[in-house]
mmCIF file of C-alpha atoms in Angstrom:
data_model
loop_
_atom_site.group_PDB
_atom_site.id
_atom_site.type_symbol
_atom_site.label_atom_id
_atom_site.label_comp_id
_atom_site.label_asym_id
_atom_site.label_seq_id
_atom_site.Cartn_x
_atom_site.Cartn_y
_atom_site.Cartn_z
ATOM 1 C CA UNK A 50 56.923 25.426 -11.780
ATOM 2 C CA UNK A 51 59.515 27.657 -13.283
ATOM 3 C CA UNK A 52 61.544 24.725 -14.837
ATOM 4 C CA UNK A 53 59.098 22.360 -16.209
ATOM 5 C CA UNK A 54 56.410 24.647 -16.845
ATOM 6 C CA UNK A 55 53.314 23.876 -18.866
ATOM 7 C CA UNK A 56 54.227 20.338 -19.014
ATOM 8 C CA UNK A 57 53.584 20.082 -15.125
ATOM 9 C CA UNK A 58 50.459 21.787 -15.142
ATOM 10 C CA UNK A 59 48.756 20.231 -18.126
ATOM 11 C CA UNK A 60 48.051 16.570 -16.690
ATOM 12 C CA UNK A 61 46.642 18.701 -13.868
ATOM 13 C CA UNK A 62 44.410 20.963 -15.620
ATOM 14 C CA UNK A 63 43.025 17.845 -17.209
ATOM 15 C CA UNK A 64 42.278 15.819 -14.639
ATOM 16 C CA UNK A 65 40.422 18.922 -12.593
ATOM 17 C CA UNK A 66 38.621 18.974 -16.017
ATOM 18 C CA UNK A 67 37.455 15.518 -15.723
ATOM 19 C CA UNK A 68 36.633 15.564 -11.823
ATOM 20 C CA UNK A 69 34.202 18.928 -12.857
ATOM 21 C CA UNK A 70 32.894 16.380 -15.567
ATOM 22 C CA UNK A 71 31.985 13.950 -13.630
ATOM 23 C CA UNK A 72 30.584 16.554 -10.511
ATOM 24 C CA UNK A 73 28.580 17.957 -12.763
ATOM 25 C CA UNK A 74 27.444 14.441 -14.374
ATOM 26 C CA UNK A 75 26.439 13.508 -10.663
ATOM 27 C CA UNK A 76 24.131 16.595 -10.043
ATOM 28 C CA UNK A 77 22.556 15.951 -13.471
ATOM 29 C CA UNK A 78 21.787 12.578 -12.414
ATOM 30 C CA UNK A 79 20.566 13.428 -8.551
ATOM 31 C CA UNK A 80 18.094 15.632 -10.228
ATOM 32 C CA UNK A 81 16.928 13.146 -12.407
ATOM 33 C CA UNK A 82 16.417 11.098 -9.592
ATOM 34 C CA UNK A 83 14.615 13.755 -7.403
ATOM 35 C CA UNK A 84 12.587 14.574 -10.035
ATOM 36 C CA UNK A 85 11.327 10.762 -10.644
ATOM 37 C CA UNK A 86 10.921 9.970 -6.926
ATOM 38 C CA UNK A 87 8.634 13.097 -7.293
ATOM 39 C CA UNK A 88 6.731 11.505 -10.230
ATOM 40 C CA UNK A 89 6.822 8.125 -8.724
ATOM 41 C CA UNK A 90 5.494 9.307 -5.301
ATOM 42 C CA UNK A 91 2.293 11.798 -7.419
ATOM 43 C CA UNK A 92 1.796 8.501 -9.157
ATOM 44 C CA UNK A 93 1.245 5.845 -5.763
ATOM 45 C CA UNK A 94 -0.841 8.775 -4.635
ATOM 46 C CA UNK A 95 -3.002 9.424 -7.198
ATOM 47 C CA UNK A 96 -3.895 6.292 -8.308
ATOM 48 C CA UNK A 97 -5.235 4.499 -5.515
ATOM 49 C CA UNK A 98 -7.214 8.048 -4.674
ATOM 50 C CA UNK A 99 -8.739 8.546 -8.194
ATOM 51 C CA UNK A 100 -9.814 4.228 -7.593
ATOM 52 C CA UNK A 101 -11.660 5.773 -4.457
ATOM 53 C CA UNK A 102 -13.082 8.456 -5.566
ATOM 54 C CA UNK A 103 -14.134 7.554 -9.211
ATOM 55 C CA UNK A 104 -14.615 3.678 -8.280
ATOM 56 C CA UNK A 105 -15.893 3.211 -4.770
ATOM 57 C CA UNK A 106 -17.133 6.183 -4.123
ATOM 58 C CA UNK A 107 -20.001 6.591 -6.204
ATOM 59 C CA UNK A 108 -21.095 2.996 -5.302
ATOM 60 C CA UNK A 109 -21.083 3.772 -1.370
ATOM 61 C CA UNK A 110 -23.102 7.205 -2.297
ATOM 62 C CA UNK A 111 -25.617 5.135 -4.306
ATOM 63 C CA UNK A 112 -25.739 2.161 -1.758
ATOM 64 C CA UNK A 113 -26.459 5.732 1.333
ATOM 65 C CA UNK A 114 -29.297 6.710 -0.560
ATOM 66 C CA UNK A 115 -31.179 3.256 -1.027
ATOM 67 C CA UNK A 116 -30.213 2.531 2.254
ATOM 68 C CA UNK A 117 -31.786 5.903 3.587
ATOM 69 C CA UNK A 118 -35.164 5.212 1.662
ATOM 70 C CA UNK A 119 -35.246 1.566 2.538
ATOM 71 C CA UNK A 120 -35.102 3.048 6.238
ATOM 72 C CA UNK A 121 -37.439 5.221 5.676
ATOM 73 C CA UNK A 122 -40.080 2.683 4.592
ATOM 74 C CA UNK A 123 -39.326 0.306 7.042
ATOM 75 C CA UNK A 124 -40.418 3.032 9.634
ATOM 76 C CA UNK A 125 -43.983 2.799 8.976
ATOM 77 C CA UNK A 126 -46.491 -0.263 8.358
ATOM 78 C CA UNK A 127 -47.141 0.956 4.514
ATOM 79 C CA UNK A 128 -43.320 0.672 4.206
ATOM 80 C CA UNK A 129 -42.719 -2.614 5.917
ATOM 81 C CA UNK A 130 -45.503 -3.936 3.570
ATOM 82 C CA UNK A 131 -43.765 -2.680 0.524
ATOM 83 C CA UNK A 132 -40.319 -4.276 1.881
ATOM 84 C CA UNK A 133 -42.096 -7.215 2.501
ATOM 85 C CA UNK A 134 -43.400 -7.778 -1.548
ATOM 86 C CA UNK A 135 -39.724 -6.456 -2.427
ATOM 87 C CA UNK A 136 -38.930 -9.761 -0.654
ATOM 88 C CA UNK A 137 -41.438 -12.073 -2.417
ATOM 89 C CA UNK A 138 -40.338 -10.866 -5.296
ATOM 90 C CA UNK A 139 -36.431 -11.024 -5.313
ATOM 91 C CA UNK A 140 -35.618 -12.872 -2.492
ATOM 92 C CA UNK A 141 -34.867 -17.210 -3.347
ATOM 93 C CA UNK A 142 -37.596 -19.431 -2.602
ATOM 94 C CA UNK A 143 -35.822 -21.279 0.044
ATOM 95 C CA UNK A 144 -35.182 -18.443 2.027
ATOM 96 C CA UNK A 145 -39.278 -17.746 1.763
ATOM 97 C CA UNK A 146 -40.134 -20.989 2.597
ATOM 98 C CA UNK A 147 -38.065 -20.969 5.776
ATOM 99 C CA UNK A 148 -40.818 -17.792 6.713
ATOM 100 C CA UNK A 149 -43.726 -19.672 6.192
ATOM 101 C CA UNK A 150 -44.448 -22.663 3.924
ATOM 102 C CA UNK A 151 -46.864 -20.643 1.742
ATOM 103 C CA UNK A 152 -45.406 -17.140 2.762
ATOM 104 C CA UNK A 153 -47.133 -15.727 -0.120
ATOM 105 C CA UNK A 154 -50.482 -16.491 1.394
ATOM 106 C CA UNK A 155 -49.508 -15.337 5.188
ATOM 107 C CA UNK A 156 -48.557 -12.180 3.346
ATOM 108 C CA UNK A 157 -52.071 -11.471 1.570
ATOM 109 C CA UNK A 158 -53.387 -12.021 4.987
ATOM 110 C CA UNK A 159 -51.572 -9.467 6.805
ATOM 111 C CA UNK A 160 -49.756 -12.472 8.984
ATOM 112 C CA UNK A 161 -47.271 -9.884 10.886
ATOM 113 C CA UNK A 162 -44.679 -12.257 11.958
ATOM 114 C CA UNK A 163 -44.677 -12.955 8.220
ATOM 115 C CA UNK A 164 -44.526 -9.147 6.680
ATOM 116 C CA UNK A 165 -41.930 -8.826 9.856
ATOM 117 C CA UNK A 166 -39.681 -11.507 8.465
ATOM 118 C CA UNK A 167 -40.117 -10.662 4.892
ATOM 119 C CA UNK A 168 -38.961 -6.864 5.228
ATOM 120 C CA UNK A 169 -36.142 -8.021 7.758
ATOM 121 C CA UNK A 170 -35.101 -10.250 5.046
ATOM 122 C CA UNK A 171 -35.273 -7.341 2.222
ATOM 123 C CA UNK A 172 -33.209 -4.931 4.517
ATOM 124 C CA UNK A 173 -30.520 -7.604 5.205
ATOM 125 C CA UNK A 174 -30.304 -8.006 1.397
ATOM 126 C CA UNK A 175 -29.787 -4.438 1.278
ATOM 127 C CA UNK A 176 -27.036 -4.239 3.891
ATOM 128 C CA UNK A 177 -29.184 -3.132 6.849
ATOM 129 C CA UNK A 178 -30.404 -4.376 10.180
ATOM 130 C CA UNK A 179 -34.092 -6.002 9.938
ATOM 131 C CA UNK A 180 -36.676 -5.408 12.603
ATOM 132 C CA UNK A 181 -39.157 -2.762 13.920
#
């Protein structure tokens, strides 16, 4: 203004100061926050993945393989046999007693109801299916 001059234009110049202040104070701080809800987001990610794949992981692989073998054995008389003193050895007595009352003899015999039941019992322990 040609009259008042500076004195006009100063309160102005200030406050366009301040708005820039706080503009650039709000860009500063929606980076921030992109940059966390980056982190944040990396972060739920990764941690339940590296659970799976240092944690469960390896447990399922290991469980595959004995699975696979114990399978394998069950497949053939030899095999069922060996399931079935796997089961005479680690199975609880009550569970061997419902077999047979003296399941350890019927086993020495070759009872094949008895090595049946025994190796069924040894692959449910294991997570599998019994049976031929």
């Amino acid at each position: 203004m040609p009259l008042v001059g500076d004195e006009l234009t100063g309160p102005f110049t200030k406050a366009a100061d301040a708005a820039r202040a706080v503009a650039e104070a709000g860009r500063d701080q929606q980076d921030l926050v992109g940059q966390l809800a980056w982190a944040l987001s990396i972060a739920v990610l990764v941690f339940p993945l590296g659970l799976v794949l240092f944690g469960w992981l390896p447990l399922r692989l290991r469980w595959m393989r004995r699975a696979a073998s114990a399978k394998a054995l069950a497949a053939g008389p030899a095999g069922r046999d060996l399931l079935a003193l796997r089961a005479l050895t680690s199975q609880p007595l009550r569970r061997l007693t419902r077999i047979d009352p003296d399941v350890a003899q019927a086993w020495r015999r070759g009872d094949d109801a008895t090595v049946d039941a025994l190796a069924a019992l040894e692959l449910r322990r294991l997570g599998l299916r019994g049976g031929r």
